[in-house]
mmCIF file of C-alpha atoms in Angstrom:
data_model
loop_
_atom_site.group_PDB
_atom_site.id
_atom_site.type_symbol
_atom_site.label_atom_id
_atom_site.label_comp_id
_atom_site.label_asym_id
_atom_site.label_seq_id
_atom_site.Cartn_x
_atom_site.Cartn_y
_atom_site.Cartn_z
ATOM 1 C CA UNK G 136 119.492 108.689 104.319
ATOM 2 C CA UNK G 137 116.611 106.762 105.871
ATOM 3 C CA UNK G 138 115.983 107.512 109.546
ATOM 4 C CA UNK G 139 115.966 104.122 111.288
ATOM 5 C CA UNK G 140 115.199 105.448 114.787
ATOM 6 C CA UNK G 141 111.856 103.619 115.003
ATOM 7 C CA UNK G 142 112.729 100.465 113.084
ATOM 8 C CA UNK G 143 114.335 98.172 115.654
ATOM 9 C CA UNK G 144 111.301 97.516 117.859
ATOM 10 C CA UNK G 145 110.545 93.848 117.291
ATOM 11 C CA UNK G 146 113.276 92.165 119.369
ATOM 12 C CA UNK G 147 114.143 89.607 116.690
ATOM 13 C CA UNK G 148 117.576 88.486 115.578
ATOM 14 C CA UNK G 149 118.322 88.459 111.867
ATOM 15 C CA UNK G 150 118.162 84.655 111.769
ATOM 16 C CA UNK G 151 114.827 84.617 113.592
ATOM 17 C CA UNK G 152 113.348 87.200 111.212
ATOM 18 C CA UNK G 153 114.542 85.279 108.160
ATOM 19 C CA UNK G 154 113.170 81.998 109.519
ATOM 20 C CA UNK G 155 109.843 83.693 110.235
ATOM 21 C CA UNK G 156 109.672 85.272 106.774
ATOM 22 C CA UNK G 157 110.380 81.881 105.165
ATOM 23 C CA UNK G 158 107.632 80.140 107.160
ATOM 24 C CA UNK G 159 104.561 79.227 105.083
ATOM 25 C CA UNK G 160 101.475 81.168 106.118
ATOM 26 C CA UNK G 161 99.641 78.014 107.181
ATOM 27 C CA UNK G 162 102.517 77.052 109.502
ATOM 28 C CA UNK G 163 102.608 80.277 111.501
ATOM 29 C CA UNK G 164 101.748 80.370 115.182
ATOM 30 C CA UNK G 165 98.960 82.742 116.214
ATOM 31 C CA UNK G 166 101.363 85.401 117.504
ATOM 32 C CA UNK G 167 103.793 85.207 114.551
ATOM 33 C CA UNK G 168 103.844 87.656 111.657
ATOM 34 C CA UNK G 169 105.783 87.453 108.404
ATOM 35 C CA UNK G 170 104.977 91.151 107.893
ATOM 36 C CA UNK G 171 106.847 91.952 111.109
ATOM 37 C CA UNK G 172 109.785 89.891 109.851
ATOM 38 C CA UNK G 173 109.851 91.733 106.508
ATOM 39 C CA UNK G 174 109.759 95.039 108.369
ATOM 40 C CA UNK G 175 112.465 94.046 110.832
ATOM 41 C CA UNK G 176 114.995 93.048 108.167
ATOM 42 C CA UNK G 177 115.605 96.747 107.474
ATOM 43 C CA UNK G 178 118.042 96.446 110.375
ATOM 44 C CA UNK G 179 120.205 93.891 108.559
ATOM 45 C CA UNK G 180 121.812 95.040 105.323
ATOM 46 C CA UNK G 181 123.213 91.610 104.533
ATOM 47 C CA UNK G 182 123.102 89.180 101.634
ATOM 48 C CA UNK G 183 121.119 86.729 103.766
ATOM 49 C CA UNK G 184 118.404 89.266 104.560
ATOM 50 C CA UNK G 185 118.180 90.506 100.985
ATOM 51 C CA UNK G 186 117.900 86.926 99.702
ATOM 52 C CA UNK G 187 115.096 86.245 102.197
ATOM 53 C CA UNK G 188 113.213 89.318 101.047
ATOM 54 C CA UNK G 189 113.651 88.258 97.435
ATOM 55 C CA UNK G 190 112.233 84.845 98.286
ATOM 56 C CA UNK G 191 109.245 86.585 99.854
ATOM 57 C CA UNK G 192 108.668 88.556 96.647
ATOM 58 C CA UNK G 193 108.855 85.370 94.614
ATOM 59 C CA UNK G 194 106.130 83.773 96.745
ATOM 60 C CA UNK G 195 103.039 84.158 94.546
ATOM 61 C CA UNK G 196 100.468 82.847 97.036
ATOM 62 C CA UNK G 197 97.381 84.990 96.214
ATOM 63 C CA UNK G 198 96.154 85.175 99.842
ATOM 64 C CA UNK G 199 95.877 88.726 101.198
ATOM 65 C CA UNK G 200 98.351 88.148 104.037
ATOM 66 C CA UNK G 201 101.017 87.056 101.553
ATOM 67 C CA UNK G 202 100.296 89.973 99.217
ATOM 68 C CA UNK G 203 100.815 92.345 102.141
ATOM 69 C CA UNK G 204 104.111 90.637 103.027
ATOM 70 C CA UNK G 205 105.284 90.945 99.402
ATOM 71 C CA UNK G 206 104.498 94.667 99.416
ATOM 72 C CA UNK G 207 106.450 95.124 102.635
ATOM 73 C CA UNK G 208 109.378 93.085 101.326
ATOM 74 C CA UNK G 209 109.577 95.313 98.245
ATOM 75 C CA UNK G 210 109.519 98.378 100.493
ATOM 76 C CA UNK G 211 112.260 97.022 102.763
ATOM 77 C CA UNK G 212 114.489 96.236 99.789
ATOM 78 C CA UNK G 213 113.991 99.819 98.655
ATOM 79 C CA UNK G 214 114.965 101.132 102.068
ATOM 80 C CA UNK G 215 118.058 98.921 101.993
ATOM 81 C CA UNK G 216 118.817 100.303 98.521
ATOM 82 C CA UNK G 217 119.497 96.728 97.448
ATOM 83 C CA UNK G 218 120.589 97.147 93.840
ATOM 84 C CA UNK G 219 120.717 93.402 93.269
ATOM 85 C CA UNK G 220 116.960 93.337 93.938
ATOM 86 C CA UNK G 221 116.179 95.672 91.046
ATOM 87 C CA UNK G 222 115.274 92.952 88.493
ATOM 88 C CA UNK G 223 112.849 91.291 90.920
ATOM 89 C CA UNK G 224 111.289 94.587 91.920
ATOM 90 C CA UNK G 225 110.942 95.550 88.254
ATOM 91 C CA UNK G 226 108.753 92.505 87.618
ATOM 92 C CA UNK G 227 106.326 93.865 90.210
ATOM 93 C CA UNK G 228 105.589 96.863 87.981
ATOM 94 C CA UNK G 229 103.397 94.680 85.787
ATOM 95 C CA UNK G 230 101.273 93.267 88.596
ATOM 96 C CA UNK G 231 97.572 93.898 89.076
ATOM 97 C CA UNK G 232 97.882 94.712 92.792
ATOM 98 C CA UNK G 233 98.095 98.517 92.811
ATOM 99 C CA UNK G 234 99.831 98.654 96.194
ATOM 100 C CA UNK G 235 102.580 96.250 95.141
ATOM 101 C CA UNK G 236 103.092 98.377 92.014
ATOM 102 C CA UNK G 237 103.231 101.546 94.120
ATOM 103 C CA UNK G 238 105.820 100.064 96.472
ATOM 104 C CA UNK G 239 107.844 98.810 93.525
ATOM 105 C CA UNK G 240 107.926 102.256 91.941
ATOM 106 C CA UNK G 241 108.933 103.826 95.236
ATOM 107 C CA UNK G 242 111.624 101.191 95.855
ATOM 108 C CA UNK G 243 113.139 101.722 92.407
ATOM 109 C CA UNK G 244 113.289 105.423 93.209
ATOM 110 C CA UNK G 245 115.180 104.663 96.421
ATOM 111 C CA UNK G 246 117.594 102.265 94.721
ATOM 112 C CA UNK G 247 118.034 104.505 91.681
ATOM 113 C CA UNK G 248 118.368 103.662 88.003
ATOM 114 C CA UNK G 249 119.064 105.306 84.670
ATOM 115 C CA UNK G 250 117.793 102.354 82.658
ATOM 116 C CA UNK G 251 115.477 103.984 80.059
ATOM 117 C CA UNK G 252 113.383 100.819 79.721
ATOM 118 C CA UNK G 253 112.616 100.673 83.444
ATOM 119 C CA UNK G 254 111.903 104.409 83.539
ATOM 120 C CA UNK G 255 109.610 104.125 80.540
ATOM 121 C CA UNK G 256 107.718 101.298 82.252
ATOM 122 C CA UNK G 257 107.227 103.494 85.319
ATOM 123 C CA UNK G 258 106.020 106.398 83.170
ATOM 124 C CA UNK G 259 103.481 104.163 81.461
ATOM 125 C CA UNK G 260 101.933 103.346 84.843
ATOM 126 C CA UNK G 261 100.637 106.934 84.867
ATOM 127 C CA UNK G 262 98.063 105.762 82.329
ATOM 128 C CA UNK G 263 96.643 103.121 84.673
ATOM 129 C CA UNK G 264 93.578 103.990 86.699
ATOM 130 C CA UNK G 265 93.541 103.202 90.391
ATOM 131 C CA UNK G 266 97.247 103.858 90.958
ATOM 132 C CA UNK G 267 98.792 106.396 93.324
ATOM 133 C CA UNK G 268 99.959 108.720 90.581
ATOM 134 C CA UNK G 269 101.648 111.037 93.060
ATOM 135 C CA UNK G 270 104.203 108.378 94.000
ATOM 136 C CA UNK G 271 104.897 107.668 90.345
ATOM 137 C CA UNK G 272 105.384 111.356 89.534
ATOM 138 C CA UNK G 273 107.732 111.801 92.480
ATOM 139 C CA UNK G 274 109.831 108.841 91.412
ATOM 140 C CA UNK G 275 110.086 109.982 87.809
ATOM 141 C CA UNK G 276 111.253 113.410 88.924
ATOM 142 C CA UNK G 277 113.658 111.942 91.470
ATOM 143 C CA UNK G 278 115.173 109.801 88.704
ATOM 144 C CA UNK G 279 115.221 112.822 86.365
ATOM 145 C CA UNK G 280 113.202 111.144 83.622
ATOM 146 C CA UNK G 281 112.185 114.193 81.605
ATOM 147 C CA UNK G 282 110.607 112.140 78.752
ATOM 148 C CA UNK G 283 107.688 111.674 81.152
ATOM 149 C CA UNK G 284 106.945 115.419 81.103
ATOM 150 C CA UNK G 285 103.922 115.295 78.787
ATOM 151 C CA UNK G 286 102.352 112.433 80.710
ATOM 152 C CA UNK G 287 102.920 114.265 83.998
ATOM 153 C CA UNK G 288 101.520 117.530 82.644
ATOM 154 C CA UNK G 289 98.082 115.921 82.251
ATOM 155 C CA UNK G 290 97.854 115.608 86.041
ATOM 156 C CA UNK G 291 98.323 119.313 86.825
ATOM 157 C CA UNK G 292 94.538 119.692 86.826
ATOM 158 C CA UNK G 293 93.863 116.495 88.754
ATOM 159 C CA UNK G 294 90.934 116.574 91.152
ATOM 160 C CA UNK G 295 93.231 114.911 93.687
ATOM 161 C CA UNK G 296 95.041 117.879 95.218
ATOM 162 C CA UNK G 297 98.131 115.924 96.275
ATOM 163 C CA UNK G 298 98.584 114.574 92.755
ATOM 164 C CA UNK G 299 98.021 117.995 91.173
ATOM 165 C CA UNK G 300 100.589 119.539 93.514
ATOM 166 C CA UNK G 301 103.191 116.911 92.601
ATOM 167 C CA UNK G 302 102.491 117.309 88.896
ATOM 168 C CA UNK G 303 102.728 121.120 88.923
ATOM 169 C CA UNK G 304 106.013 120.996 90.839
ATOM 170 C CA UNK G 305 107.349 118.316 88.488
ATOM 171 C CA UNK G 306 106.540 120.364 85.394
ATOM 172 C CA UNK G 307 108.268 123.393 86.935
ATOM 173 C CA UNK G 308 111.377 121.368 87.682
ATOM 174 C CA UNK G 309 111.573 119.669 84.283
ATOM 175 C CA UNK G 310 110.977 122.905 82.341
ATOM 176 C CA UNK G 311 112.931 125.239 84.635
ATOM 177 C CA UNK G 312 109.931 127.601 84.668
ATOM 178 C CA UNK G 313 108.879 128.064 88.302
ATOM 179 C CA UNK G 314 106.138 130.623 87.721
ATOM 180 C CA UNK G 315 103.456 128.045 88.501
ATOM 181 C CA UNK G 316 104.870 127.203 91.947
ATOM 182 C CA UNK G 317 102.455 129.726 93.416
ATOM 183 C CA UNK G 318 99.743 127.176 92.613
ATOM 184 C CA UNK G 319 101.572 124.632 94.760
ATOM 185 C CA UNK G 320 101.825 127.141 97.607
ATOM 186 C CA UNK G 321 98.065 127.663 97.503
ATOM 187 C CA UNK G 322 97.635 124.082 98.692
ATOM 188 C CA UNK G 323 99.333 125.057 101.971
ATOM 189 C CA UNK G 324 95.988 126.488 103.062
ATOM 190 C CA UNK G 325 93.667 123.930 101.531
ATOM 191 C CA UNK G 326 90.867 122.443 103.680
ATOM 192 C CA UNK G 327 92.215 118.962 102.942
ATOM 193 C CA UNK G 328 95.037 118.218 105.386
ATOM 194 C CA UNK G 329 96.627 115.694 103.012
ATOM 195 C CA UNK G 330 96.872 118.394 100.364
ATOM 196 C CA UNK G 331 98.620 120.670 102.875
ATOM 197 C CA UNK G 332 101.097 118.006 103.884
ATOM 198 C CA UNK G 333 101.740 116.837 100.324
ATOM 199 C CA UNK G 334 102.494 120.254 98.901
ATOM 200 C CA UNK G 335 105.058 120.868 101.642
ATOM 201 C CA UNK G 336 107.012 117.887 100.329
ATOM 202 C CA UNK G 337 106.722 119.225 96.781
ATOM 203 C CA UNK G 338 108.080 122.595 97.883
ATOM 204 C CA UNK G 339 110.996 120.830 99.570
ATOM 205 C CA UNK G 340 111.756 118.717 96.524
ATOM 206 C CA UNK G 341 111.726 121.797 94.308
ATOM 207 C CA UNK G 342 114.053 123.705 96.682
ATOM 208 C CA UNK G 343 111.514 126.508 96.462
ATOM 209 C CA UNK G 344 112.930 128.947 99.022
ATOM 210 C CA UNK G 345 110.259 131.671 98.535
ATOM 211 C CA UNK G 346 107.811 129.295 100.231
ATOM 212 C CA UNK G 347 109.581 129.259 103.614
ATOM 213 C CA UNK G 348 107.478 132.041 105.132
ATOM 214 C CA UNK G 349 104.238 130.504 103.896
ATOM 215 C CA UNK G 350 105.239 127.053 105.175
ATOM 216 C CA UNK G 351 105.710 128.588 108.631
ATOM 217 C CA UNK G 352 102.058 129.752 108.539
ATOM 218 C CA UNK G 353 100.604 126.463 107.264
ATOM 219 C CA UNK G 354 98.169 124.861 109.755
ATOM 220 C CA UNK G 355 99.694 121.392 109.886
ATOM 221 C CA UNK G 356 101.751 119.682 112.562
ATOM 222 C CA UNK G 357 104.971 121.438 113.484
ATOM 223 C CA UNK G 358 106.812 118.258 112.448
ATOM 224 C CA UNK G 359 106.053 118.863 108.762
ATOM 225 C CA UNK G 360 106.887 122.562 108.886
ATOM 226 C CA UNK G 361 110.111 122.182 110.840
ATOM 227 C CA UNK G 362 111.358 119.444 108.559
ATOM 228 C CA UNK G 363 110.623 121.567 105.493
ATOM 229 C CA UNK G 364 112.264 124.707 106.796
ATOM 230 C CA UNK G 365 115.297 122.782 107.975
ATOM 231 C CA UNK G 366 115.789 120.951 104.678
ATOM 232 C CA UNK G 367 115.316 124.112 102.640
ATOM 233 C CA UNK G 368 117.671 125.998 104.949
ATOM 234 C CA UNK G 369 120.373 123.346 104.683
ATOM 235 C CA UNK G 370 120.128 123.300 100.902
ATOM 236 C CA UNK G 371 119.937 127.064 100.525
ATOM 237 C CA UNK G 372 122.855 127.730 102.852
ATOM 238 C CA UNK G 373 124.977 125.094 101.102
ATOM 239 C CA UNK G 374 124.262 126.629 97.690
ATOM 240 C CA UNK G 375 124.788 130.190 98.893
ATOM 241 C CA UNK G 376 121.225 131.176 97.976
ATOM 242 C CA UNK G 377 120.159 131.711 101.596
ATOM 243 C CA UNK G 378 121.647 133.102 104.772
ATOM 244 C CA UNK G 379 120.665 132.336 108.365
ATOM 245 C CA UNK G 380 118.952 135.712 108.607
ATOM 246 C CA UNK G 381 116.666 134.705 105.745
ATOM 247 C CA UNK G 382 115.188 131.767 107.633
ATOM 248 C CA UNK G 383 115.552 132.670 111.313
ATOM 249 C CA UNK G 384 112.216 134.438 111.729
ATOM 250 C CA UNK G 385 110.220 131.672 110.037
ATOM 251 C CA UNK G 386 112.078 128.963 111.920
ATOM 252 C CA UNK G 387 111.561 130.525 115.338
ATOM 253 C CA UNK G 388 107.937 131.372 114.553
ATOM 254 C CA UNK G 389 107.438 127.704 113.752
ATOM 255 C CA UNK G 390 109.155 126.502 116.922
ATOM 256 C CA UNK G 391 107.040 128.862 119.041
ATOM 257 C CA UNK G 392 104.026 127.501 117.154
ATOM 258 C CA UNK G 393 101.566 130.150 118.304
ATOM 259 C CA UNK G 394 98.162 129.727 116.678
ATOM 260 C CA UNK G 395 97.943 133.467 116.009
ATOM 261 C CA UNK G 396 100.959 133.136 113.699
ATOM 262 C CA UNK G 397 99.195 130.550 111.515
ATOM 263 C CA UNK G 398 96.598 131.004 108.807
ATOM 264 C CA UNK G 399 93.738 129.110 110.420
ATOM 265 C CA UNK G 400 91.399 127.696 107.790
ATOM 266 C CA UNK G 401 88.618 126.336 110.001
ATOM 267 C CA UNK G 402 85.936 128.173 111.939
ATOM 268 C CA UNK G 403 83.097 127.341 114.320
ATOM 269 C CA UNK G 404 79.450 127.674 113.376
ATOM 270 C CA UNK G 405 78.480 128.212 117.027
ATOM 271 C CA UNK G 406 80.476 129.308 120.099
ATOM 272 C CA UNK G 407 82.160 126.139 121.363
ATOM 273 C CA UNK G 408 82.255 124.857 124.925
ATOM 274 C CA UNK G 409 85.518 124.250 126.751
ATOM 275 C CA UNK G 410 84.842 120.496 126.769
ATOM 276 C CA UNK G 411 84.467 120.535 122.999
ATOM 277 C CA UNK G 412 87.712 122.497 122.594
ATOM 278 C CA UNK G 413 89.619 120.078 124.793
ATOM 279 C CA UNK G 414 88.432 117.188 122.628
ATOM 280 C CA UNK G 415 89.628 119.063 119.545
ATOM 281 C CA UNK G 416 93.192 118.850 120.862
ATOM 282 C CA UNK G 417 93.092 115.141 119.998
ATOM 283 C CA UNK G 418 92.245 115.703 116.312
ATOM 284 C CA UNK G 419 94.689 114.388 113.734
ATOM 285 C CA UNK G 420 94.111 117.489 111.599
ATOM 286 C CA UNK G 421 96.262 119.980 113.461
ATOM 287 C CA UNK G 422 94.373 122.816 111.795
ATOM 288 C CA UNK G 423 91.484 121.961 114.121
ATOM 289 C CA UNK G 424 93.836 121.703 117.098
ATOM 290 C CA UNK G 425 95.270 125.150 116.463
ATOM 291 C CA UNK G 426 91.822 126.724 116.177
ATOM 292 C CA UNK G 427 90.867 125.097 119.487
ATOM 293 C CA UNK G 428 94.083 126.309 121.105
ATOM 294 C CA UNK G 429 93.489 129.877 119.988
ATOM 295 C CA UNK G 430 89.887 129.779 121.229
ATOM 296 C CA UNK G 431 90.954 128.390 124.610
ATOM 297 C CA UNK G 432 93.447 131.214 124.996
ATOM 298 C CA UNK G 433 90.927 133.850 123.917
ATOM 299 C CA UNK G 434 87.790 132.673 125.737
ATOM 300 C CA UNK G 435 88.674 130.194 128.488
ATOM 301 C CA UNK G 436 92.020 131.266 129.935
ATOM 302 C CA UNK G 437 90.790 131.132 133.547
ATOM 303 C CA UNK G 438 89.066 127.741 133.294
ATOM 304 C CA UNK G 439 91.466 126.018 130.939
ATOM 305 C CA UNK G 440 94.277 124.923 133.310
ATOM 306 C CA UNK G 441 92.068 122.595 135.360
ATOM 307 C CA UNK G 442 90.557 121.132 132.192
ATOM 308 C CA UNK G 443 94.012 120.639 130.656
ATOM 309 C CA UNK G 444 95.315 118.816 133.714
ATOM 310 C CA UNK G 445 92.215 116.633 133.779
ATOM 311 C CA UNK G 446 92.579 115.640 130.124
ATOM 312 C CA UNK G 447 96.286 115.033 130.657
ATOM 313 C CA UNK G 448 95.589 112.600 133.487
ATOM 314 C CA UNK G 449 92.819 110.879 131.530
ATOM 315 C CA UNK G 450 94.325 110.559 128.038
ATOM 316 C CA UNK G 451 96.812 113.174 126.889
ATOM 317 C CA UNK G 452 99.711 111.663 128.816
ATOM 318 C CA UNK G 453 99.595 108.845 126.248
ATOM 319 C CA UNK G 454 98.472 110.746 123.131
ATOM 320 C CA UNK G 455 101.477 112.494 121.610
ATOM 321 C CA UNK G 456 99.388 115.014 119.690
ATOM 322 C CA UNK G 457 97.258 116.205 122.598
ATOM 323 C CA UNK G 458 100.275 115.969 124.912
ATOM 324 C CA UNK G 459 102.074 118.500 122.727
ATOM 325 C CA UNK G 460 99.171 120.959 122.734
ATOM 326 C CA UNK G 461 98.736 120.680 126.502
ATOM 327 C CA UNK G 462 102.421 121.502 127.061
ATOM 328 C CA UNK G 463 102.215 124.573 124.841
ATOM 329 C CA UNK G 464 99.033 125.824 126.499
ATOM 330 C CA UNK G 465 100.436 125.495 130.029
ATOM 331 C CA UNK G 466 103.211 127.875 129.016
ATOM 332 C CA UNK G 467 101.017 130.426 127.269
ATOM 333 C CA UNK G 468 98.563 130.392 130.190
ATOM 334 C CA UNK G 469 101.497 131.067 132.565
ATOM 335 C CA UNK G 470 100.235 128.221 134.712
ATOM 336 C CA UNK G 471 102.903 127.878 137.407
ATOM 337 C CA UNK G 472 101.457 124.670 138.957
ATOM 338 C CA UNK G 473 102.244 123.032 135.627
ATOM 339 C CA UNK G 474 106.000 123.472 136.163
ATOM 340 C CA UNK G 475 106.683 119.883 137.243
ATOM 341 C CA UNK G 476 104.668 118.497 134.348
ATOM 342 C CA UNK G 477 106.701 120.580 131.908
ATOM 343 C CA UNK G 478 109.969 119.408 133.469
ATOM 344 C CA UNK G 479 108.788 115.820 133.108
ATOM 345 C CA UNK G 480 107.988 116.431 129.443
ATOM 346 C CA UNK G 481 111.381 118.073 128.885
ATOM 347 C CA UNK G 482 113.053 114.859 130.007
ATOM 348 C CA UNK G 483 110.730 112.430 128.177
ATOM 349 C CA UNK G 484 112.949 110.505 125.769
ATOM 350 C CA UNK G 485 110.233 108.424 124.127
ATOM 351 C CA UNK G 486 110.559 109.085 120.354
ATOM 352 C CA UNK G 487 106.859 109.786 119.825
ATOM 353 C CA UNK G 488 106.981 112.610 122.387
ATOM 354 C CA UNK G 489 109.989 114.352 120.876
ATOM 355 C CA UNK G 490 108.128 117.462 119.776
ATOM 356 C CA UNK G 491 106.721 117.805 123.299
ATOM 357 C CA UNK G 492 110.259 118.161 124.667
ATOM 358 C CA UNK G 493 110.900 121.299 122.634
ATOM 359 C CA UNK G 494 107.383 122.526 123.478
ATOM 360 C CA UNK G 495 108.070 121.999 127.179
ATOM 361 C CA UNK G 496 111.368 123.880 126.958
ATOM 362 C CA UNK G 497 109.675 126.881 125.378
ATOM 363 C CA UNK G 498 106.771 126.673 127.858
ATOM 364 C CA UNK G 499 109.247 126.761 130.748
ATOM 365 C CA UNK G 500 110.635 129.926 129.211
ATOM 366 C CA UNK G 501 107.103 131.351 129.136
ATOM 367 C CA UNK G 502 106.609 130.598 132.853
ATOM 368 C CA UNK G 503 109.655 132.704 133.675
ATOM 369 C CA UNK G 504 110.718 130.466 136.573
ATOM 370 C CA UNK G 505 114.519 130.600 136.800
ATOM 371 C CA UNK G 506 114.603 127.174 138.470
ATOM 372 C CA UNK G 507 114.320 125.831 134.935
ATOM 373 C CA UNK G 508 117.629 127.333 133.781
ATOM 374 C CA UNK G 509 119.991 124.549 134.972
ATOM 375 C CA UNK G 510 117.563 121.902 133.721
ATOM 376 C CA UNK G 511 117.443 123.518 130.302
ATOM 377 C CA UNK G 512 121.220 123.909 130.154
ATOM 378 C CA UNK G 513 121.682 120.239 131.054
ATOM 379 C CA UNK G 514 119.220 119.276 128.320
ATOM 380 C CA UNK G 515 121.448 120.912 125.703
ATOM 381 C CA UNK G 516 123.315 117.601 125.746
ATOM 382 C CA UNK G 517 121.207 116.171 122.935
ATOM 383 C CA UNK G 518 121.523 115.341 119.250
ATOM 384 C CA UNK G 519 117.980 116.584 118.551
ATOM 385 C CA UNK G 520 118.544 119.873 116.775
ATOM 386 C CA UNK G 521 115.095 121.405 117.271
ATOM 387 C CA UNK G 522 115.156 120.634 120.999
ATOM 388 C CA UNK G 523 118.578 122.256 121.318
ATOM 389 C CA UNK G 524 117.436 125.298 119.340
ATOM 390 C CA UNK G 525 114.243 125.606 121.414
ATOM 391 C CA UNK G 526 116.287 125.439 124.625
ATOM 392 C CA UNK G 527 118.458 128.320 123.427
ATOM 393 C CA UNK G 528 115.285 130.303 122.730
ATOM 394 C CA UNK G 529 113.886 129.445 126.168
ATOM 395 C CA UNK G 530 117.098 130.407 127.933
ATOM 396 C CA UNK G 531 117.087 133.719 126.066
ATOM 397 C CA UNK G 532 113.488 134.258 127.261
ATOM 398 C CA UNK G 533 114.697 133.660 130.810
ATOM 399 C CA UNK G 534 117.539 136.132 130.324
ATOM 400 C CA UNK G 535 120.236 133.469 130.627
ATOM 401 C CA UNK G 536 123.294 133.451 128.389
ATOM 402 C CA UNK G 537 125.091 130.333 129.611
ATOM 403 C CA UNK G 538 123.853 128.059 126.849
ATOM 404 C CA UNK G 539 125.503 130.119 124.153
ATOM 405 C CA UNK G 540 129.013 129.208 125.270
ATOM 406 C CA UNK G 541 128.127 125.508 125.376
ATOM 407 C CA UNK G 542 126.826 125.554 121.799
ATOM 408 C CA UNK G 543 129.184 128.070 120.183
ATOM 409 C CA UNK G 544 131.142 125.277 118.498
ATOM 410 C CA UNK G 545 128.258 122.865 117.958
ATOM 411 C CA UNK G 546 128.501 120.408 115.065
ATOM 412 C CA UNK G 547 125.247 121.820 113.646
ATOM 413 C CA UNK G 548 125.615 125.086 111.723
ATOM 414 C CA UNK G 549 122.106 126.131 112.703
ATOM 415 C CA UNK G 550 122.818 125.757 116.431
ATOM 416 C CA UNK G 551 126.091 127.661 116.033
ATOM 417 C CA UNK G 552 124.216 130.451 114.276
ATOM 418 C CA UNK G 553 121.612 130.682 117.064
ATOM 419 C CA UNK G 554 124.242 130.601 119.788
ATOM 420 C CA UNK G 555 125.951 133.618 118.234
ATOM 421 C CA UNK G 556 122.870 135.736 118.955
ATOM 422 C CA UNK G 557 122.819 137.608 122.259
ATOM 423 C CA UNK G 558 120.167 136.644 124.802
ATOM 424 C CA UNK G 559 118.265 139.910 124.370
ATOM 425 C CA UNK G 560 117.850 139.511 120.610
#
C-alpha cells in the first residue's frame, strides 16, 4: 500500500489538475506546472484522472519539460495501480529515454502482470547500457519472473554496489539458496551511503531475518533501519519464524539511536573543532552525523549545549536532519534548559519532523524530569507506531507505568507487546 501522507500538498481540485495537465506547454502561465498536475492526480483514482494521465503519456512532444511530465504520468499510473494503463505503459519500454523506461518498468511492477511477453521485454532491458538495472531486477523478482535468472546473475559482480546487492539477493530468492546473503549484508557498512540504503531494501525483500541485528548497527538514518526492522518483524511474526523477543533488542537499540551502538565507518584525519562537528550534523550521509555526535559527546560535552542551541536558532529548527540530532544530543547531555525545546519537538506534527518527535520523547526520558510524564502520556494518542513505542520507553525510563494500561489493547501488536513489559525491564 502506497503511503499518500505527503501527496496532497498542491491545493488543486481533480478538474483543475486535469485541465492543467491537458494544457499545451506553450500555453502555460509562468506559475503553472503540468508536472505538479501529474503528481497531484495520485489523489484521484478515477477514470477521468487515469484518462488524463494516459493522454499525457501519448503526448510525444520531444521537449524536456514534456518528457519529464510523461515520466511522472507513468509513475502516477503505477501508484494508482491502473491496470487499464498497462498497454500504454508497455509501449514506453521501447523508448530511448532511460528515465521513462525506468518508470515504466517500476509502474508495471506496481500494477502487476504475469504476461510472459511483457516480462520478457523487461528482462531484455537488462542488456541495455545506461539503464537503472537495479529497478529492473527488483521488478523482475517482484513479478516472480525466474526465466530472468541468468541475465540477473551477470550483475552480481557489478561495480555499482546497489545493483550488485539487488542481483545477489535476486539470485538467492530465485534459487532458494541464501548462502550468498552475507555478501548483501556486507554492504550495510559500505562507505557509499546509497549502497547501505539499497541493501537494506534487498534484505527486506528477501525476508532475511538474520540481518536484523546488523541492520540495527548500520550507519544510515534511523528511518531506513526502523522501517526494515518493522517490516521484517511483521512478516516474521505472521509466519511464526520470529517472536517479539527476537527483535526487541534491535528495535529498541535503533530507537535509542546511540552512536556507540552503530558501526561507524568514517574517521577524522585530524582532531575536529566543535564548529566543524556542528556542521556535520547537517550532512545527508548520516554516517558522518553519527561520528560527529559521538565526538561531541566524547570531547565537547561541556561546550556543546550552547553551540547546539545556537545552531538550532540559526538553521536546525528548519532542517529535519540536524533538528533530529540536536534533540538526541540535548537528552544525552542531560541539558535541563533544553526541556521546553524538547516538549515543543514532541508536539511538532509536521510530517518531515516525525522522527524528531520520538527522539524528543526519548530525550525527555534521559533528562529525568517527571514534569514530562503527563505530556508523554497524552502523546500516546497517536497513530505513529514508533512515536508510541518511544514514549513507552521514555515513560519506563522515568519509572512511570501509566502508559502500559493505555496501550495494553492497542491495535498494533508491537505496541501491545511493549506495553506488556514492566517499567523496570
